[in-house]
CSV table of C-alpha atoms in Angstrom, one decimal:
chain,number,residue,atom,x,y,z
U,1,MET,CA,-45.0,-74.1,15.3
U,2,ASN,CA,-48.5,-73.1,16.3
U,3,SER,CA,-52.1,-74.2,15.8
U,4,LEU,CA,-53.1,-71.9,12.8
U,5,SER,CA,-53.9,-73.4,9.4
U,6,ASP,CA,-52.7,-71.6,6.2
U,7,GLU,CA,-56.2,-70.2,5.8
U,8,ASP,CA,-56.3,-69.0,9.3
U,9,LYS,CA,-53.0,-67.3,8.8
U,10,LYS,CA,-54.1,-65.6,5.6
U,11,ASN,CA,-57.4,-64.5,7.2
U,12,LEU,CA,-55.7,-63.2,10.4
U,13,ILE,CA,-53.0,-61.3,8.4
U,14,VAL,CA,-55.7,-59.6,6.3
U,15,ARG,CA,-57.5,-58.5,9.4
U,16,LEU,CA,-54.4,-57.3,11.1
U,17,ARG,CA,-53.4,-55.3,8.0
U,18,ARG,CA,-56.7,-53.6,8.3
U,19,VAL,CA,-56.1,-52.8,12.0
U,20,GLU,CA,-52.6,-51.5,10.9
U,21,GLY,CA,-54.3,-49.1,8.5
U,22,GLN,CA,-56.8,-48.0,11.2
U,23,VAL,CA,-53.9,-47.2,13.6
U,24,ARG,CA,-52.2,-45.3,10.9
U,25,GLY,CA,-55.5,-43.5,10.3
U,26,LEU,CA,-55.7,-42.6,14.0
U,27,GLN,CA,-52.3,-40.8,13.7
U,28,ARG,CA,-53.6,-38.8,10.8
U,29,MET,CA,-56.8,-38.0,12.6
U,30,ILE,CA,-54.8,-36.7,15.6
U,31,ASP,CA,-52.4,-34.8,13.3
U,32,GLN,CA,-55.3,-33.3,11.5
U,33,GLU,CA,-57.1,-32.4,14.7
U,34,LYS,CA,-60.2,-34.4,14.1
U,35,TYR,CA,-63.0,-34.5,16.6
U,36,CYS,CA,-62.0,-36.5,19.8
U,37,VAL,CA,-65.2,-38.6,19.8
U,38,ASP,CA,-64.5,-39.6,16.2
U,39,ILE,CA,-60.9,-40.6,17.3
U,40,LEU,CA,-62.4,-42.6,20.3
U,41,THR,CA,-64.8,-44.3,18.0
U,42,GLN,CA,-61.9,-45.4,15.8
U,43,ILE,CA,-59.9,-46.6,18.7
U,44,ASN,CA,-62.9,-48.7,19.9
U,45,ALA,CA,-63.1,-50.2,16.3
U,46,CYS,CA,-59.3,-51.2,16.5
U,47,ARG,CA,-59.7,-52.6,20.0
U,48,GLY,CA,-62.7,-54.6,19.0
U,49,ALA,CA,-61.0,-56.0,15.9
U,50,LEU,CA,-57.9,-57.0,17.9
U,51,LYS,CA,-60.2,-58.7,20.4
U,52,LYS,CA,-61.7,-60.8,17.6
U,53,VAL,CA,-58.3,-61.7,16.2
U,54,GLY,CA,-57.3,-62.7,19.8
U,55,LEU,CA,-60.5,-64.9,20.3
U,56,LYS,CA,-59.8,-66.7,16.9
U,57,ILE,CA,-56.2,-67.4,17.9
U,58,LEU,CA,-57.4,-68.5,21.4
U,59,ASP,CA,-59.8,-70.9,19.8
U,60,ARG,CA,-57.1,-72.4,17.5
U,61,HIS,CA,-54.7,-72.6,20.4
U,62,VAL,CA,-57.2,-74.5,22.6
U,63,ASN,CA,-58.3,-76.8,19.7
U,64,GLY,CA,-54.6,-77.4,18.7
U,65,CYS,CA,-51.7,-77.1,21.2
U,66,VAL,CA,-53.8,-77.4,24.3
U,67,LYS,CA,-55.8,-80.4,23.0
U,68,ASN,CA,-52.6,-82.1,21.8
U,69,ALA,CA,-50.8,-81.6,25.1
U,70,ILE,CA,-53.7,-83.1,27.0
U,71,SER,CA,-54.3,-86.1,24.7
U,72,GLN,CA,-50.6,-86.9,24.6
U,73,GLU,CA,-50.2,-86.2,28.3
U,74,GLU,CA,-47.2,-83.9,27.6
U,75,GLY,CA,-46.8,-80.7,29.4
U,76,GLU,CA,-50.5,-80.3,29.9
U,77,GLU,CA,-50.2,-78.6,33.3
U,78,GLU,CA,-47.9,-76.0,32.0
U,79,ILE,CA,-49.9,-75.3,28.9
U,80,ILE,CA,-53.1,-74.9,30.9
U,81,SER,CA,-51.6,-72.6,33.5
U,82,GLU,CA,-50.1,-70.5,30.7
U,83,LEU,CA,-53.5,-70.4,29.0
U,84,MET,CA,-55.1,-69.1,32.2
U,85,ASP,CA,-52.4,-66.4,32.5
U,86,VAL,CA,-53.1,-65.1,29.1
U,87,LEU,CA,-56.8,-65.3,29.6
U,88,ASP,CA,-56.5,-63.3,32.7
U,89,LYS,CA,-54.8,-60.4,30.8
U,90,PHE,CA,-57.1,-60.8,27.8
U,91,THR,CA,-60.1,-60.0,30.0
U,92,ASP,CA,-58.7,-56.8,31.3
L,1,MET,CA,-60.8,-28.6,16.0
L,2,ASN,CA,-60.4,-30.8,19.1
L,3,SER,CA,-59.0,-30.6,22.7
L,4,LEU,CA,-55.4,-31.8,22.1
L,5,SER,CA,-52.4,-29.6,22.7
L,6,ASP,CA,-49.4,-29.8,20.3
L,7,GLU,CA,-47.6,-31.8,23.0
L,8,ASP,CA,-50.5,-34.2,23.4
L,9,LYS,CA,-50.6,-34.7,19.6
L,10,LYS,CA,-46.9,-35.5,19.4
L,11,ASN,CA,-47.1,-37.8,22.4
L,12,LEU,CA,-50.1,-39.6,21.1
L,13,ILE,CA,-48.7,-40.0,17.6
L,14,VAL,CA,-45.5,-41.5,19.0
L,15,ARG,CA,-47.5,-44.0,21.0
L,16,LEU,CA,-49.8,-44.9,18.1
L,17,ARG,CA,-46.7,-45.3,15.8
L,18,ARG,CA,-45.5,-47.9,18.4
L,19,VAL,CA,-48.9,-49.7,18.3
L,20,GLU,CA,-48.7,-49.7,14.5
L,21,GLY,CA,-45.3,-51.4,14.8
L,22,GLN,CA,-46.7,-53.9,17.1
L,23,VAL,CA,-49.6,-54.7,14.8
L,24,ARG,CA,-47.1,-55.1,12.0
L,25,GLY,CA,-45.1,-57.4,14.3
L,26,LEU,CA,-48.2,-59.4,14.9
L,27,GLN,CA,-48.5,-60.1,11.2
L,28,ARG,CA,-45.0,-61.3,11.1
L,29,MET,CA,-45.5,-63.5,14.1
L,30,ILE,CA,-48.5,-65.1,12.5
L,31,ASP,CA,-46.6,-65.5,9.1
L,32,GLN,CA,-43.6,-67.0,10.9
L,33,GLU,CA,-45.9,-69.4,12.9
L,34,LYS,CA,-44.8,-68.1,16.3
L,35,TYR,CA,-46.4,-69.6,19.5
L,36,CYS,CA,-50.1,-68.7,19.9
L,37,VAL,CA,-49.5,-67.6,23.5
L,38,ASP,CA,-46.8,-65.1,22.5
L,39,ILE,CA,-49.1,-63.7,19.8
L,40,LEU,CA,-51.9,-63.3,22.4
L,41,THR,CA,-49.6,-61.6,24.7
L,42,GLN,CA,-48.6,-59.1,22.0
L,43,ILE,CA,-52.4,-58.6,21.2
L,44,ASN,CA,-53.0,-57.8,24.9
L,45,ALA,CA,-50.1,-55.2,24.8
L,46,CYS,CA,-51.6,-53.5,21.7
L,47,ARG,CA,-55.1,-53.4,23.3
L,48,GLY,CA,-53.7,-52.0,26.5
L,49,ALA,CA,-51.7,-49.4,24.7
L,50,LEU,CA,-54.8,-48.3,22.6
L,51,LYS,CA,-56.9,-48.2,25.9
L,52,LYS,CA,-54.3,-45.8,27.4
L,53,VAL,CA,-54.4,-43.6,24.3
L,54,GLY,CA,-58.2,-43.6,24.4
L,55,LEU,CA,-58.2,-42.6,28.2
L,56,LYS,CA,-55.8,-39.7,27.4
L,57,ILE,CA,-58.0,-38.5,24.6
L,58,LEU,CA,-61.1,-38.9,26.7
L,59,ASP,CA,-59.4,-36.8,29.5
L,60,ARG,CA,-58.6,-34.0,27.0
L,61,HIS,CA,-62.1,-34.2,25.5
L,62,VAL,CA,-63.8,-33.8,28.9
L,63,ASN,CA,-61.4,-31.1,30.0
L,64,GLY,CA,-61.8,-29.3,26.6
L,65,CYS,CA,-64.8,-29.7,24.4
L,66,VAL,CA,-67.2,-31.0,27.1
L,67,LYS,CA,-66.1,-28.3,29.7
L,68,ASN,CA,-66.4,-25.5,27.1
L,69,ALA,CA,-69.9,-26.7,25.9
L,70,ILE,CA,-71.1,-26.7,29.5
L,71,SER,CA,-69.6,-23.4,30.6
L,72,GLN,CA,-70.8,-21.6,27.4
L,73,GLU,CA,-74.2,-23.4,27.6
L,74,GLU,CA,-73.9,-24.4,24.0
L,75,GLY,CA,-74.9,-27.9,22.9
L,76,GLU,CA,-74.1,-29.4,26.3
L,77,GLU,CA,-76.8,-32.0,26.1
L,78,GLU,CA,-75.7,-33.3,22.8
L,79,ILE,CA,-72.0,-33.4,23.8
L,80,ILE,CA,-72.8,-35.3,27.0
L,81,SER,CA,-75.0,-37.8,25.4
L,82,GLU,CA,-72.4,-38.4,22.7
L,83,LEU,CA,-69.8,-38.8,25.5
L,84,MET,CA,-71.9,-41.4,27.1
L,85,ASP,CA,-72.3,-43.4,23.9
L,86,VAL,CA,-68.6,-43.5,23.3
L,87,LEU,CA,-68.0,-44.5,26.9
L,88,ASP,CA,-70.5,-47.3,26.6
L,89,LYS,CA,-68.5,-48.8,23.7
L,90,PHE,CA,-65.2,-48.0,25.3
L,91,THR,CA,-66.0,-50.2,28.3
L,92,ASP,CA,-66.8,-53.2,26.1
X,1,MET,CA,-71.2,-82.5,38.6
X,2,ASN,CA,-68.5,-80.0,38.0
X,3,SER,CA,-64.8,-79.5,38.4
X,4,LEU,CA,-64.8,-77.8,41.8
X,5,SER,CA,-63.2,-79.4,44.9
X,6,ASP,CA,-64.9,-79.0,48.3
X,7,GLU,CA,-62.3,-76.4,49.2
X,8,ASP,CA,-62.8,-74.5,46.0
X,9,LYS,CA,-66.6,-74.5,46.7
X,10,LYS,CA,-66.1,-73.2,50.2
X,11,ASN,CA,-63.7,-70.5,49.0
X,12,LEU,CA,-65.9,-69.4,46.2
X,13,ILE,CA,-69.0,-69.2,48.3
X,14,VAL,CA,-67.2,-67.1,50.8
X,15,ARG,CA,-66.2,-64.7,48.1
X,16,LEU,CA,-69.6,-64.6,46.6
X,17,ARG,CA,-71.2,-63.9,50.0
X,18,ARG,CA,-68.9,-60.9,50.2
X,19,VAL,CA,-70.0,-59.8,46.7
X,20,GLU,CA,-73.6,-60.2,47.8
X,21,GLY,CA,-72.9,-58.0,50.8
X,22,GLN,CA,-71.3,-55.4,48.5
X,23,VAL,CA,-74.4,-55.4,46.2
X,24,ARG,CA,-76.7,-54.9,49.2
X,25,GLY,CA,-74.3,-52.1,50.3
X,26,LEU,CA,-74.8,-50.6,46.8
X,27,GLN,CA,-78.5,-50.4,47.3
X,28,ARG,CA,-78.1,-48.7,50.6
X,29,MET,CA,-75.6,-46.2,49.1
X,30,ILE,CA,-78.1,-45.3,46.4
X,31,ASP,CA,-81.0,-45.1,48.9
X,32,GLN,CA,-78.9,-42.8,51.2
X,33,GLU,CA,-77.8,-40.7,48.2
X,34,LYS,CA,-74.1,-41.3,48.6
X,35,TYR,CA,-71.7,-39.7,46.2
X,36,CYS,CA,-71.9,-41.1,42.7
X,37,VAL,CA,-68.1,-41.7,42.4
X,38,ASP,CA,-68.1,-43.8,45.6
X,39,ILE,CA,-71.0,-45.8,44.3
X,40,LEU,CA,-69.0,-46.4,41.0
X,41,THR,CA,-65.9,-47.4,43.0
X,42,GLN,CA,-68.0,-50.0,44.8
X,43,ILE,CA,-69.4,-51.2,41.5
X,44,ASN,CA,-65.9,-51.6,40.1
X,45,ALA,CA,-65.0,-53.6,43.2
X,46,CYS,CA,-68.0,-56.0,42.7
X,47,ARG,CA,-67.2,-56.5,39.1
X,48,GLY,CA,-63.5,-57.1,39.8
X,49,ALA,CA,-64.4,-59.7,42.5
X,50,LEU,CA,-66.9,-61.5,40.1
X,51,LYS,CA,-64.2,-61.5,37.4
X,52,LYS,CA,-61.8,-63.2,39.8
X,53,VAL,CA,-64.5,-65.8,40.8
X,54,GLY,CA,-65.0,-66.4,37.1
X,55,LEU,CA,-61.4,-66.9,36.3
X,56,LYS,CA,-61.1,-69.4,39.1
X,57,ILE,CA,-64.0,-71.4,37.8
X,58,LEU,CA,-62.7,-71.2,34.3
X,59,ASP,CA,-59.4,-72.5,35.6
X,60,ARG,CA,-61.1,-75.5,37.3
X,61,HIS,CA,-63.3,-76.1,34.3
X,62,VAL,CA,-60.4,-76.3,31.9
X,63,ASN,CA,-58.3,-78.4,34.3
X,64,GLY,CA,-61.3,-80.7,35.0
X,65,CYS,CA,-64.2,-81.1,32.5
X,66,VAL,CA,-62.3,-79.9,29.4
X,67,LYS,CA,-59.2,-81.9,30.2
X,68,ASN,CA,-61.3,-85.1,30.9
X,69,ALA,CA,-63.3,-84.7,27.7
X,70,ILE,CA,-60.2,-84.4,25.7
X,71,SER,CA,-58.2,-87.3,27.3
X,72,GLN,CA,-61.3,-89.6,27.1
X,73,GLU,CA,-62.0,-88.3,23.6
X,74,GLU,CA,-65.7,-87.8,24.6
X,75,GLY,CA,-67.5,-84.7,23.5
X,76,GLU,CA,-64.3,-82.7,23.3
X,77,GLU,CA,-65.5,-80.6,20.3
X,78,GLU,CA,-68.7,-79.5,22.0
X,79,ILE,CA,-67.0,-78.7,25.2
X,80,ILE,CA,-64.3,-76.6,23.5
X,81,SER,CA,-66.8,-74.7,21.4
X,82,GLU,CA,-68.9,-74.1,24.5
X,83,LEU,CA,-65.8,-72.9,26.3
X,84,MET,CA,-65.0,-70.4,23.5
X,85,ASP,CA,-68.6,-69.0,23.6
X,86,VAL,CA,-68.4,-68.4,27.3
X,87,LEU,CA,-64.9,-66.8,27.0
X,88,ASP,CA,-66.2,-64.5,24.3
X,89,LYS,CA,-68.9,-63.1,26.6
X,90,PHE,CA,-66.5,-63.2,29.6
X,91,THR,CA,-64.2,-60.7,27.7
X,92,ASP,CA,-66.9,-58.2,27.1
W,1,MET,CA,-76.2,-35.6,47.9
W,2,ASN,CA,-75.8,-37.0,44.5
W,3,SER,CA,-77.3,-36.7,41.0
W,4,LEU,CA,-79.9,-39.4,41.1
W,5,SER,CA,-83.6,-38.6,40.9
W,6,ASP,CA,-86.2,-40.5,43.0
W,7,GLU,CA,-87.1,-42.5,39.9
W,8,ASP,CA,-83.4,-43.3,39.1
W,9,LYS,CA,-83.0,-44.5,42.7
W,10,LYS,CA,-86.0,-46.8,42.6
W,11,ASN,CA,-85.0,-48.2,39.2
W,12,LEU,CA,-81.4,-48.8,40.2
W,13,ILE,CA,-82.3,-50.4,43.5
W,14,VAL,CA,-84.7,-52.8,41.7
W,15,ARG,CA,-81.9,-53.7,39.3
W,16,LEU,CA,-79.4,-54.2,42.1
W,17,ARG,CA,-81.8,-56.3,44.0
W,18,ARG,CA,-82.0,-58.6,41.0
W,19,VAL,CA,-78.2,-58.7,40.9
W,20,GLU,CA,-78.2,-59.6,44.5
W,21,GLY,CA,-80.6,-62.4,43.8
W,22,GLN,CA,-78.3,-63.6,41.0
W,23,VAL,CA,-75.3,-63.6,43.3
W,24,ARG,CA,-77.2,-65.6,45.8
W,25,GLY,CA,-78.1,-68.0,43.0
W,26,LEU,CA,-74.5,-68.3,42.1
W,27,GLN,CA,-73.7,-69.5,45.7
W,28,ARG,CA,-76.5,-72.1,45.4
W,29,MET,CA,-75.2,-73.2,41.9
W,30,ILE,CA,-71.8,-73.8,43.3
W,31,ASP,CA,-73.1,-75.6,46.4
W,32,GLN,CA,-75.2,-77.8,44.2
W,33,GLU,CA,-72.3,-78.4,41.9
W,34,LYS,CA,-74.0,-77.1,38.8
W,35,TYR,CA,-72.1,-77.1,35.5
W,36,CYS,CA,-69.2,-74.7,35.4
W,37,VAL,CA,-70.3,-73.1,32.1
W,38,ASP,CA,-73.7,-72.4,33.5
W,39,ILE,CA,-72.1,-70.7,36.5
W,40,LEU,CA,-69.8,-68.7,34.2
W,41,THR,CA,-72.8,-67.6,32.1
W,42,GLN,CA,-74.6,-66.4,35.3
W,43,ILE,CA,-71.4,-64.5,36.3
W,44,ASN,CA,-71.4,-62.8,32.9
W,45,ALA,CA,-75.0,-61.8,33.4
W,46,CYS,CA,-74.2,-60.2,36.8
W,47,ARG,CA,-71.2,-58.4,35.5
W,48,GLY,CA,-73.1,-57.1,32.6
W,49,ALA,CA,-76.0,-55.9,34.8
W,50,LEU,CA,-73.5,-54.2,37.1
W,51,LYS,CA,-71.9,-52.5,34.1
W,52,LYS,CA,-75.3,-51.1,33.0
W,53,VAL,CA,-76.0,-49.8,36.5
W,54,GLY,CA,-72.6,-48.2,36.5
W,55,LEU,CA,-73.1,-46.5,33.1
W,56,LYS,CA,-76.4,-45.1,34.3
W,57,ILE,CA,-74.9,-43.7,37.4
W,58,LEU,CA,-72.0,-42.3,35.3
W,59,ASP,CA,-74.5,-40.6,33.0
W,60,ARG,CA,-76.3,-39.0,35.9
W,61,HIS,CA,-73.1,-38.0,37.5
W,62,VAL,CA,-71.8,-36.3,34.4
W,63,ASN,CA,-75.2,-34.6,33.8
W,64,GLY,CA,-75.4,-33.6,37.4
W,65,CYS,CA,-72.4,-33.1,39.6
W,66,VAL,CA,-69.8,-32.7,36.9
W,67,LYS,CA,-72.0,-30.2,34.8
W,68,ASN,CA,-72.8,-28.2,37.9
W,69,ALA,CA,-69.2,-28.0,39.1
W,70,ILE,CA,-68.2,-26.7,35.6
W,71,SER,CA,-71.0,-24.2,35.1
W,72,GLN,CA,-70.5,-22.8,38.7
W,73,GLU,CA,-66.7,-23.0,38.2
W,74,GLU,CA,-66.4,-24.7,41.5
W,75,GLY,CA,-64.1,-27.6,42.0
W,76,GLU,CA,-64.3,-28.5,38.3
W,77,GLU,CA,-60.6,-29.7,38.0
W,78,GLU,CA,-60.9,-32.1,41.0
W,79,ILE,CA,-64.3,-33.4,39.8
W,80,ILE,CA,-63.0,-34.1,36.3
W,81,SER,CA,-59.8,-35.8,37.5
W,82,GLU,CA,-61.8,-37.9,39.9
W,83,LEU,CA,-64.1,-38.9,37.0
W,84,MET,CA,-61.2,-39.9,34.9
W,85,ASP,CA,-59.8,-42.1,37.7
W,86,VAL,CA,-63.1,-43.9,38.1
W,87,LEU,CA,-63.5,-44.3,34.3
W,88,ASP,CA,-60.0,-45.8,34.1
W,89,LYS,CA,-61.0,-48.5,36.6
W,90,PHE,CA,-64.4,-48.9,35.1
W,91,THR,CA,-62.9,-49.9,31.8
W,92,ASP,CA,-60.8,-52.7,33.3
């Protein structure tokens, strides 16, 4: 169980399928010896897209699981400390 | 033509194939309503792996194309300004 | 009013005073024409220290203001959307 | 000796003096218990400004020291591997 609606799920899977295609494209670019800067630009695009997907899920998580844990006073400390850990890594 | 050796290419493609698998895994995680924090952890792993691939390519590009352009005094200004642009985005 | 304890405040101000000293040190390094890579290393140190200060404040904010807004059902939507905005920029 | 012109130096020191003022402002904000999100916004501004200063110095370093080392074939390997190390940390 998580905090994503059916529409969120559809939307995120579409975006991730696109990222998957970009990562496959990266392999082709390397195999075909494309110009390094073009490969790096594509890598930046993938990382940016993954970051956006992450921010969306983060938003849903805070608005869902975190909010529920707090309002029901159930496991709120764990869920917040877990959120902080994942944020720490997300900002690397 | 770029600055990657055959070994670099093999190594980078293996790593990107792994990232591709992780991105496919992300779609499954979302479809199967896995816990948001686990999805975010996987996203962080993908972004970290792509960053490492990018740094490797950057290294090869500077040691190859950029170095050649400078030592042959051919298009060095363009290649350096292009490098700076891609670095700017890479650090986002 | 914010979510920082007196000890947090003391601790954060000490850390920020150190960052202030590092930024002053950076000006001296530039003035005295120190080696670029050493300047960049110092810049990385400052940015890393500021990130840590930010993560600490974020932690306190979520555990304080955000948690209170949710458990008192008062302005929780605004406070969460505001949190997401600041996170978005924090991850740049 | 580094790769910064007198104008670069003046410009960078002005920008760093502004960052120094912002970091001092951060200490005041914490002392005066300003709202966490406003403090975080100010931290983001400082980090962004430091990043821009870093990119400028990086640009000058590549166009100066790195370029010279390569065209004079003197210590080019060390200078490039050193550049890669600092880039690695800069992208954190």
